[in-house]
Amino acid sequence: MIKWHIEKSPNEVAVKAAMIYRQQIMDKPQSVLGFATGSTPELFYRELIMLYQDRQLSFKECKSFNLDEYCGLNPSHRQSYHYYMEEKLFKHVDFDDGHIYLPHGNVDDYHRECKRYDALLIEHGPIDIQLLGIGRNGHIGFNEPNDVLIPSTHVVHLDDKTIKDNARFFSCEDLVPKSAITMGLKTIQQSNKILLLATGPEKAEILKALRSEKISTQLPASFLHLHADVTIICDESAAKHF
Ligand code: F6R
């Protein structure tokens, strides 16, 4: 059963999510933390940084794994997810650089990169808590709606809707990479706990569909219904159709 929490504002969503991560790290300082990018978790990362500055948590012994990365972007590219994580979280807190893992988007051999990432996940995993956002089309990570879904780390051709949605981060839509490397649903499902955040009225339709408890490859997030420990925290505007 997915546990749903509705908070008044995106800020309250972020505070609640940060408290869950804090508790996880207090319970297990060597936690393997799964992170996501995009607009939704930005306030959450700000909260984590504040807790760290207040000495309420430390990431010293934690490891981190990110869900995805655009194909073709160097870590120093301002729209890469490496850059995002460095700017939004890593450079502000005390993670050990050697404990930070993201898929690399700037490689010659994507097949080998997917295998490398899966091997790291097996070596260090399972992830104790995985943070997710959700696309307006129901994607988690970059597992896009399709007739079939791929369980392990793979390269995915991005949906037109995703490209349009993410164009806001680039100077024009043509510059949005057309493909990405993403953890598959199996790895996401193998996380001990999953925490999905959704804010804003643009997520209202897809959350309503997710509430219906039907599972379909056309709504990849619906596979979360099969997991034993999923919490979804959304704000009132994202929950307006409940
Ligand atoms: C990001 C990711 C995506 C986003 C989703 C929502 O690492 O995996 O699934 O979580 O596209 O993005 P925002 O938060 O920008 O609406």
PDB file of C-alpha atoms and ligand atoms in Angstrom:
ATOM      1  CA  MET A   1       0.000   0.000   0.000  1.00  0.00           C
ATOM      2  CA  ILE A   2       1.371   3.390  -0.927  1.00  0.00           C
ATOM      3  CA  LYS A   3       1.261   5.825   2.010  1.00  0.00           C
ATOM      4  CA  TRP A   4       0.032   9.227   0.825  1.00  0.00           C
ATOM      5  CA  HIS A   5       0.727  12.490   2.663  1.00  0.00           C
ATOM      6  CA  ILE A   6      -0.705  15.784   1.538  1.00  0.00           C
ATOM      7  CA  GLU A   7       1.045  18.929   2.725  1.00  0.00           C
ATOM      8  CA  LYS A   8      -0.061  22.535   2.313  1.00  0.00           C
ATOM      9  CA  SER A   9       2.900  23.777   0.279  1.00  0.00           C
ATOM     10  CA  PRO A  10       6.009  22.604  -1.613  1.00  0.00           C
ATOM     11  CA  ASN A  11       8.054  23.879   1.301  1.00  0.00           C
ATOM     12  CA  GLU A  12       6.232  21.625   3.748  1.00  0.00           C
ATOM     13  CA  VAL A  13       6.721  18.707   1.360  1.00  0.00           C
ATOM     14  CA  ALA A  14      10.461  19.406   1.385  1.00  0.00           C
ATOM     15  CA  VAL A  15      10.644  19.703   5.187  1.00  0.00           C
ATOM     16  CA  LYS A  16       8.818  16.416   5.699  1.00  0.00           C
ATOM     17  CA  ALA A  17      10.978  14.628   3.127  1.00  0.00           C
ATOM     18  CA  ALA A  18      14.181  15.982   4.673  1.00  0.00           C
ATOM     19  CA  MET A  19      13.054  14.720   8.092  1.00  0.00           C
ATOM     20  CA  ILE A  20      12.584  11.244   6.632  1.00  0.00           C
ATOM     21  CA  TYR A  21      16.122  11.313   5.183  1.00  0.00           C
ATOM     22  CA  ARG A  22      17.471  12.647   8.486  1.00  0.00           C
ATOM     23  CA  GLN A  23      15.821   9.798  10.397  1.00  0.00           C
ATOM     24  CA  GLN A  24      17.199   7.294   7.886  1.00  0.00           C
ATOM     25  CA  ILE A  25      20.752   8.611   8.385  1.00  0.00           C
ATOM     26  CA  MET A  26      20.341   8.696  12.173  1.00  0.00           C
ATOM     27  CA  ASP A  27      19.162   5.078  12.158  1.00  0.00           C
ATOM     28  CA  LYS A  28      21.934   4.011   9.778  1.00  0.00           C
ATOM     29  CA  PRO A  29      24.849   6.429   9.256  1.00  0.00           C
ATOM     30  CA  GLN A  30      26.201   4.267   6.398  1.00  0.00           C
ATOM     31  CA  SER A  31      22.946   4.535   4.442  1.00  0.00           C
ATOM     32  CA  VAL A  32      22.900   4.231   0.673  1.00  0.00           C
ATOM     33  CA  LEU A  33      20.813   7.203  -0.444  1.00  0.00           C
ATOM     34  CA  GLY A  34      19.081   7.422  -3.798  1.00  0.00           C
ATOM     35  CA  PHE A  35      18.678  10.901  -5.268  1.00  0.00           C
ATOM     36  CA  ALA A  36      16.684  12.476  -8.094  1.00  0.00           C
ATOM     37  CA  THR A  37      17.030  15.759  -9.982  1.00  0.00           C
ATOM     38  CA  GLY A  38      14.519  18.196 -11.521  1.00  0.00           C
ATOM     39  CA  SER A  39      12.593  21.088  -9.999  1.00  0.00           C
ATOM     40  CA  THR A  40      10.681  19.160  -7.345  1.00  0.00           C
ATOM     41  CA  PRO A  41      13.585  18.147  -5.056  1.00  0.00           C
ATOM     42  CA  GLU A  42      15.323  21.527  -5.076  1.00  0.00           C
ATOM     43  CA  LEU A  43      13.666  22.654  -1.821  1.00  0.00           C
ATOM     44  CA  PHE A  44      14.355  19.244  -0.306  1.00  0.00           C
ATOM     45  CA  TYR A  45      18.087  19.630  -1.013  1.00  0.00           C
ATOM     46  CA  ARG A  46      17.970  23.099   0.521  1.00  0.00           C
ATOM     47  CA  GLU A  47      16.451  21.560   3.677  1.00  0.00           C
ATOM     48  CA  LEU A  48      19.111  18.850   3.812  1.00  0.00           C
ATOM     49  CA  ILE A  49      21.823  21.505   3.560  1.00  0.00           C
ATOM     50  CA  MET A  50      20.209  23.469   6.407  1.00  0.00           C
ATOM     51  CA  LEU A  51      20.029  20.359   8.592  1.00  0.00           C
ATOM     52  CA  TYR A  52      23.679  19.670   7.813  1.00  0.00           C
ATOM     53  CA  GLN A  53      24.690  23.257   8.662  1.00  0.00           C
ATOM     54  CA  ASP A  54      22.722  22.947  11.924  1.00  0.00           C
ATOM     55  CA  ARG A  55      24.764  19.789  12.627  1.00  0.00           C
ATOM     56  CA  GLN A  56      21.572  17.748  12.640  1.00  0.00           C
ATOM     57  CA  LEU A  57      22.940  15.311  10.077  1.00  0.00           C
ATOM     58  CA  SER A  58      26.136  14.238   8.386  1.00  0.00           C
ATOM     59  CA  PHE A  59      26.616  12.418   5.085  1.00  0.00           C
ATOM     60  CA  LYS A  60      30.191  11.390   5.906  1.00  0.00           C
ATOM     61  CA  GLU A  61      29.483   7.697   5.974  1.00  0.00           C
ATOM     62  CA  CYS A  62      26.669   7.653   3.394  1.00  0.00           C
ATOM     63  CA  LYS A  63      26.832   6.634  -0.240  1.00  0.00           C
ATOM     64  CA  SER A  64      24.697   8.181  -2.936  1.00  0.00           C
ATOM     65  CA  PHE A  65      23.285   6.913  -6.210  1.00  0.00           C
ATOM     66  CA  ASN A  66      21.430   9.051  -8.723  1.00  0.00           C
ATOM     67  CA  LEU A  67      18.648   7.829 -10.935  1.00  0.00           C
ATOM     68  CA  ASP A  68      19.725   9.146 -14.294  1.00  0.00           C
ATOM     69  CA  GLU A  69      21.832  11.358 -16.538  1.00  0.00           C
ATOM     70  CA  TYR A  70      21.413  12.822 -20.017  1.00  0.00           C
ATOM     71  CA  CYS A  71      23.356  11.140 -22.808  1.00  0.00           C
ATOM     72  CA  GLY A  72      26.033  13.313 -24.358  1.00  0.00           C
ATOM     73  CA  LEU A  73      26.501  15.809 -21.521  1.00  0.00           C
ATOM     74  CA  ASN A  74      29.799  16.171 -19.669  1.00  0.00           C
ATOM     75  CA  PRO A  75      29.666  16.377 -15.856  1.00  0.00           C
ATOM     76  CA  SER A  76      30.676  20.040 -16.170  1.00  0.00           C
ATOM     77  CA  HIS A  77      27.730  20.858 -18.478  1.00  0.00           C
ATOM     78  CA  ARG A  78      25.361  23.145 -16.566  1.00  0.00           C
ATOM     79  CA  GLN A  79      22.330  21.025 -17.444  1.00  0.00           C
ATOM     80  CA  SER A  80      23.948  17.696 -16.613  1.00  0.00           C
ATOM     81  CA  TYR A  81      22.664  15.935 -13.541  1.00  0.00           C
ATOM     82  CA  HIS A  82      26.250  15.687 -12.262  1.00  0.00           C
ATOM     83  CA  TYR A  83      26.381  19.487 -12.256  1.00  0.00           C
ATOM     84  CA  TYR A  84      22.911  19.764 -10.705  1.00  0.00           C
ATOM     85  CA  MET A  85      23.799  17.457  -7.804  1.00  0.00           C
ATOM     86  CA  GLU A  86      27.122  19.176  -7.204  1.00  0.00           C
ATOM     87  CA  GLU A  87      25.457  22.601  -7.114  1.00  0.00           C
ATOM     88  CA  LYS A  88      22.264  21.691  -5.254  1.00  0.00           C
ATOM     89  CA  LEU A  89      23.733  19.364  -2.643  1.00  0.00           C
ATOM     90  CA  PHE A  90      27.167  17.786  -2.802  1.00  0.00           C
ATOM     91  CA  LYS A  91      29.355  20.894  -2.641  1.00  0.00           C
ATOM     92  CA  HIS A  92      27.472  22.115   0.442  1.00  0.00           C
ATOM     93  CA  VAL A  93      27.698  18.977   2.590  1.00  0.00           C
ATOM     94  CA  ASP A  94      30.251  16.419   3.746  1.00  0.00           C
ATOM     95  CA  PHE A  95      29.817  13.506   1.340  1.00  0.00           C
ATOM     96  CA  ASP A  96      33.049  11.654   0.624  1.00  0.00           C
ATOM     97  CA  ASP A  97      33.656  12.198  -3.146  1.00  0.00           C
ATOM     98  CA  GLY A  98      34.462   8.510  -3.507  1.00  0.00           C
ATOM     99  CA  HIS A  99      30.985   7.613  -2.263  1.00  0.00           C
ATOM    100  CA  ILE A 100      29.037   9.535  -4.907  1.00  0.00           C
ATOM    101  CA  TYR A 101      27.758   7.583  -7.893  1.00  0.00           C
ATOM    102  CA  LEU A 102      25.930   8.792 -10.998  1.00  0.00           C
ATOM    103  CA  PRO A 103      25.684   7.238 -14.429  1.00  0.00           C
ATOM    104  CA  HIS A 104      28.037   8.952 -16.896  1.00  0.00           C
ATOM    105  CA  GLY A 105      26.389  10.554 -19.898  1.00  0.00           C
ATOM    106  CA  ASN A 106      29.577  11.309 -21.830  1.00  0.00           C
ATOM    107  CA  VAL A 107      30.809   7.823 -22.720  1.00  0.00           C
ATOM    108  CA  ASP A 108      31.526   6.040 -26.013  1.00  0.00           C
ATOM    109  CA  ASP A 109      30.033   2.750 -24.945  1.00  0.00           C
ATOM    110  CA  TYR A 110      26.635   3.142 -23.260  1.00  0.00           C
ATOM    111  CA  HIS A 111      26.116  -0.595 -22.941  1.00  0.00           C
ATOM    112  CA  ARG A 112      29.290  -0.844 -20.893  1.00  0.00           C
ATOM    113  CA  GLU A 113      28.315   2.190 -18.794  1.00  0.00           C
ATOM    114  CA  CYS A 114      24.940   0.619 -17.936  1.00  0.00           C
ATOM    115  CA  LYS A 115      26.707  -2.584 -16.874  1.00  0.00           C
ATOM    116  CA  ARG A 116      29.224  -0.597 -14.812  1.00  0.00           C
ATOM    117  CA  TYR A 117      26.424   1.241 -12.989  1.00  0.00           C
ATOM    118  CA  ASP A 118      24.452  -1.925 -12.313  1.00  0.00           C
ATOM    119  CA  ALA A 119      27.583  -3.605 -10.954  1.00  0.00           C
ATOM    120  CA  LEU A 120      28.110  -0.654  -8.573  1.00  0.00           C
ATOM    121  CA  LEU A 121      24.499  -0.884  -7.437  1.00  0.00           C
ATOM    122  CA  ILE A 122      24.952  -4.576  -6.724  1.00  0.00           C
ATOM    123  CA  GLU A 123      28.250  -3.978  -4.924  1.00  0.00           C
ATOM    124  CA  HIS A 124      26.990  -1.132  -2.698  1.00  0.00           C
ATOM    125  CA  GLY A 125      23.247  -1.641  -2.724  1.00  0.00           C
ATOM    126  CA  PRO A 126      20.492  -2.119  -2.081  1.00  0.00           C
ATOM    127  CA  ILE A 127      19.594   1.537  -1.819  1.00  0.00           C
ATOM    128  CA  ASP A 128      18.156   2.217   1.641  1.00  0.00           C
ATOM    129  CA  ILE A 129      15.926   5.051   0.535  1.00  0.00           C
ATOM    130  CA  GLN A 130      15.300   6.218  -3.020  1.00  0.00           C
ATOM    131  CA  LEU A 131      13.963   9.684  -3.753  1.00  0.00           C
ATOM    132  CA  LEU A 132      11.754  10.012  -6.835  1.00  0.00           C
ATOM    133  CA  GLY A 133       9.943  12.738  -8.700  1.00  0.00           C
ATOM    134  CA  ILE A 134       7.317  11.924 -11.286  1.00  0.00           C
ATOM    135  CA  GLY A 135       7.006  13.117 -14.869  1.00  0.00           C
ATOM    136  CA  ARG A 136       3.671  14.448 -16.131  1.00  0.00           C
ATOM    137  CA  ASN A 137       3.613  11.314 -18.273  1.00  0.00           C
ATOM    138  CA  GLY A 138       4.123   9.035 -15.248  1.00  0.00           C
ATOM    139  CA  HIS A 139       7.835   8.360 -15.697  1.00  0.00           C
ATOM    140  CA  ILE A 140      10.054   7.648 -12.709  1.00  0.00           C
ATOM    141  CA  GLY A 141      13.757   8.021 -13.312  1.00  0.00           C
ATOM    142  CA  PHE A 142      13.587   8.201 -17.097  1.00  0.00           C
ATOM    143  CA  ASN A 143      11.518   5.037 -17.417  1.00  0.00           C
ATOM    144  CA  GLU A 144       9.139   6.429 -19.999  1.00  0.00           C
ATOM    145  CA  PRO A 145       5.666   5.010 -20.777  1.00  0.00           C
ATOM    146  CA  ASN A 146       6.049   2.201 -23.313  1.00  0.00           C
ATOM    147  CA  ASP A 147       4.689  -1.222 -24.273  1.00  0.00           C
ATOM    148  CA  VAL A 148       7.623  -2.822 -22.503  1.00  0.00           C
ATOM    149  CA  LEU A 149       9.854  -1.572 -19.715  1.00  0.00           C
ATOM    150  CA  ILE A 150      13.479  -2.517 -19.108  1.00  0.00           C
ATOM    151  CA  PRO A 151      14.346  -3.619 -15.556  1.00  0.00           C
ATOM    152  CA  SER A 152      18.044  -2.703 -15.274  1.00  0.00           C
ATOM    153  CA  THR A 153      20.074   0.420 -16.135  1.00  0.00           C
ATOM    154  CA  HIS A 154      19.578   1.284 -19.787  1.00  0.00           C
ATOM    155  CA  VAL A 155      19.536   4.014 -22.382  1.00  0.00           C
ATOM    156  CA  VAL A 156      16.123   5.414 -23.090  1.00  0.00           C
ATOM    157  CA  HIS A 157      14.801   7.574 -25.881  1.00  0.00           C
ATOM    158  CA  LEU A 158      13.079  10.481 -24.136  1.00  0.00           C
ATOM    159  CA  ASP A 159       9.379  11.028 -24.648  1.00  0.00           C
ATOM    160  CA  ASP A 160       8.335  14.175 -26.560  1.00  0.00           C
ATOM    161  CA  LYS A 161       6.464  15.285 -23.435  1.00  0.00           C
ATOM    162  CA  THR A 162       9.615  14.929 -21.308  1.00  0.00           C
ATOM    163  CA  ILE A 163      11.693  16.864 -23.842  1.00  0.00           C
ATOM    164  CA  LYS A 164       9.114  19.653 -23.873  1.00  0.00           C
ATOM    165  CA  ASP A 165       8.864  19.687 -20.065  1.00  0.00           C
ATOM    166  CA  ASN A 166      12.633  19.795 -19.614  1.00  0.00           C
ATOM    167  CA  ALA A 167      13.156  22.451 -22.289  1.00  0.00           C
ATOM    168  CA  ARG A 168      12.697  25.033 -19.511  1.00  0.00           C
ATOM    169  CA  PHE A 169      16.190  24.180 -18.254  1.00  0.00           C
ATOM    170  CA  PHE A 170      17.821  24.729 -21.675  1.00  0.00           C
ATOM    171  CA  SER A 171      18.006  27.847 -23.833  1.00  0.00           C
ATOM    172  CA  CYS A 172      15.912  26.099 -26.510  1.00  0.00           C
ATOM    173  CA  GLU A 173      14.073  22.809 -26.934  1.00  0.00           C
ATOM    174  CA  ASP A 174      16.488  21.605 -29.650  1.00  0.00           C
ATOM    175  CA  LEU A 175      19.279  21.525 -27.068  1.00  0.00           C
ATOM    176  CA  VAL A 176      17.504  19.027 -24.785  1.00  0.00           C
ATOM    177  CA  PRO A 177      19.260  15.661 -25.206  1.00  0.00           C
ATOM    178  CA  LYS A 178      17.026  13.103 -26.899  1.00  0.00           C
ATOM    179  CA  SER A 179      18.191  10.214 -24.769  1.00  0.00           C
ATOM    180  CA  ALA A 180      19.271   9.472 -21.231  1.00  0.00           C
ATOM    181  CA  ILE A 181      20.733   6.688 -19.155  1.00  0.00           C
ATOM    182  CA  THR A 182      18.435   5.617 -16.324  1.00  0.00           C
ATOM    183  CA  MET A 183      18.169   3.102 -13.550  1.00  0.00           C
ATOM    184  CA  GLY A 184      15.517   0.566 -14.471  1.00  0.00           C
ATOM    185  CA  LEU A 185      12.419  -0.259 -12.499  1.00  0.00           C
ATOM    186  CA  LYS A 186      13.963  -3.370 -10.974  1.00  0.00           C
ATOM    187  CA  THR A 187      16.707  -1.359  -9.281  1.00  0.00           C
ATOM    188  CA  ILE A 188      14.245   1.257  -8.127  1.00  0.00           C
ATOM    189  CA  GLN A 189      11.982  -1.471  -6.740  1.00  0.00           C
ATOM    190  CA  GLN A 190      14.903  -3.118  -4.946  1.00  0.00           C
ATOM    191  CA  SER A 191      15.336  -0.015  -2.768  1.00  0.00           C
ATOM    192  CA  ASN A 192      14.294  -0.726   0.797  1.00  0.00           C
ATOM    193  CA  LYS A 193      12.175   2.420   0.944  1.00  0.00           C
ATOM    194  CA  ILE A 194      10.906   4.765  -1.751  1.00  0.00           C
ATOM    195  CA  LEU A 195       9.931   8.390  -1.259  1.00  0.00           C
ATOM    196  CA  LEU A 196       8.205  10.151  -4.146  1.00  0.00           C
ATOM    197  CA  LEU A 197       7.648  13.915  -4.071  1.00  0.00           C
ATOM    198  CA  ALA A 198       5.177  15.730  -6.305  1.00  0.00           C
ATOM    199  CA  THR A 199       4.247  19.395  -6.201  1.00  0.00           C
ATOM    200  CA  GLY A 200       2.284  21.795  -8.344  1.00  0.00           C
ATOM    201  CA  PRO A 201      -0.993  21.557 -10.283  1.00  0.00           C
ATOM    202  CA  GLU A 202       0.776  20.161 -13.361  1.00  0.00           C
ATOM    203  CA  LYS A 203       1.220  16.875 -11.450  1.00  0.00           C
ATOM    204  CA  ALA A 204      -2.458  16.619 -10.446  1.00  0.00           C
ATOM    205  CA  GLU A 205      -3.640  14.508 -13.415  1.00  0.00           C
ATOM    206  CA  ILE A 206      -0.871  11.932 -13.174  1.00  0.00           C
ATOM    207  CA  LEU A 207      -1.260  11.582  -9.400  1.00  0.00           C
ATOM    208  CA  LYS A 208      -4.972  10.988  -9.874  1.00  0.00           C
ATOM    209  CA  ALA A 209      -4.131   8.212 -12.359  1.00  0.00           C
ATOM    210  CA  LEU A 210      -1.616   6.744  -9.909  1.00  0.00           C
ATOM    211  CA  ARG A 211      -4.228   6.710  -7.125  1.00  0.00           C
ATOM    212  CA  SER A 212      -6.406   4.381  -9.207  1.00  0.00           C
ATOM    213  CA  GLU A 213      -4.072   1.474  -8.267  1.00  0.00           C
ATOM    214  CA  LYS A 214      -3.983  -0.050 -11.769  1.00  0.00           C
ATOM    215  CA  ILE A 215      -0.588  -1.164 -12.999  1.00  0.00           C
ATOM    216  CA  SER A 216       0.448  -0.442 -16.563  1.00  0.00           C
ATOM    217  CA  THR A 217       3.702  -0.030 -18.484  1.00  0.00           C
ATOM    218  CA  GLN A 218       2.052   3.123 -19.861  1.00  0.00           C
ATOM    219  CA  LEU A 219       2.286   4.562 -16.340  1.00  0.00           C
ATOM    220  CA  PRO A 220       5.693   3.412 -15.070  1.00  0.00           C
ATOM    221  CA  ALA A 221       5.107   4.906 -11.603  1.00  0.00           C
ATOM    222  CA  SER A 222       2.175   2.492 -11.192  1.00  0.00           C
ATOM    223  CA  PHE A 223       4.727  -0.295 -10.536  1.00  0.00           C
ATOM    224  CA  LEU A 224       5.283   1.364  -7.166  1.00  0.00           C
ATOM    225  CA  HIS A 225       2.022  -0.302  -6.097  1.00  0.00           C
ATOM    226  CA  LEU A 226       4.025  -3.563  -5.999  1.00  0.00           C
ATOM    227  CA  HIS A 227       6.542  -2.223  -3.480  1.00  0.00           C
ATOM    228  CA  ALA A 228       6.018  -2.732   0.261  1.00  0.00           C
ATOM    229  CA  ASP A 229       7.316   0.635   1.489  1.00  0.00           C
ATOM    230  CA  VAL A 230       6.454   3.620  -0.690  1.00  0.00           C
ATOM    231  CA  THR A 231       5.576   7.057   0.660  1.00  0.00           C
ATOM    232  CA  ILE A 232       4.277   9.788  -1.598  1.00  0.00           C
ATOM    233  CA  ILE A 233       4.326  13.336  -0.283  1.00  0.00           C
ATOM    234  CA  CYS A 234       2.526  15.901  -2.390  1.00  0.00           C
ATOM    235  CA  ASP A 235       1.230  19.404  -1.911  1.00  0.00           C
ATOM    236  CA  GLU A 236      -2.423  20.416  -2.051  1.00  0.00           C
ATOM    237  CA  SER A 237      -2.248  21.610  -5.644  1.00  0.00           C
ATOM    238  CA  ALA A 238      -0.865  18.278  -6.853  1.00  0.00           C
ATOM    239  CA  ALA A 239      -3.590  16.509  -4.863  1.00  0.00           C
ATOM    240  CA  LYS A 240      -6.430  18.697  -6.108  1.00  0.00           C
ATOM    241  CA  HIS A 241      -8.160  15.842  -7.991  1.00  0.00           C
ATOM    242  CA  PHE A 242      -8.164  13.359  -5.071  1.00  0.00           C
TER     243      PHE A 242
HETATM  244  C1  F6R B   1      15.050  13.232 -12.384  1.00  0.00           C
HETATM  245  C2  F6R B   1      14.091  12.215 -12.763  1.00  0.00           C
HETATM  246  C3  F6R B   1      12.741  12.554 -13.273  1.00  0.00           C
HETATM  247  C4  F6R B   1      12.081  13.717 -12.546  1.00  0.00           C
HETATM  248  C5  F6R B   1      10.722  14.025 -13.166  1.00  0.00           C
HETATM  249  C6  F6R B   1      10.038  15.208 -12.500  1.00  0.00           C
HETATM  250  O1  F6R B   1      16.256  12.662 -11.905  1.00  0.00           O
HETATM  251  O2  F6R B   1      14.419  11.082 -12.653  1.00  0.00           O
HETATM  252  O3  F6R B   1      11.927  11.417 -13.182  1.00  0.00           O
HETATM  253  O4  F6R B   1      11.927  13.400 -11.201  1.00  0.00           O
HETATM  254  O5  F6R B   1      10.883  14.309 -14.528  1.00  0.00           O
HETATM  255  O6  F6R B   1      10.775  16.364 -12.739  1.00  0.00           O
HETATM  256  P1  F6R B   1      10.387  17.748 -12.061  1.00  0.00           P
HETATM  257  O7  F6R B   1      10.663  17.602 -10.627  1.00  0.00           O
HETATM  258  O8  F6R B   1      11.319  18.747 -12.718  1.00  0.00           O
HETATM  259  O9  F6R B   1       8.953  17.990 -12.372  1.00  0.00           O
END
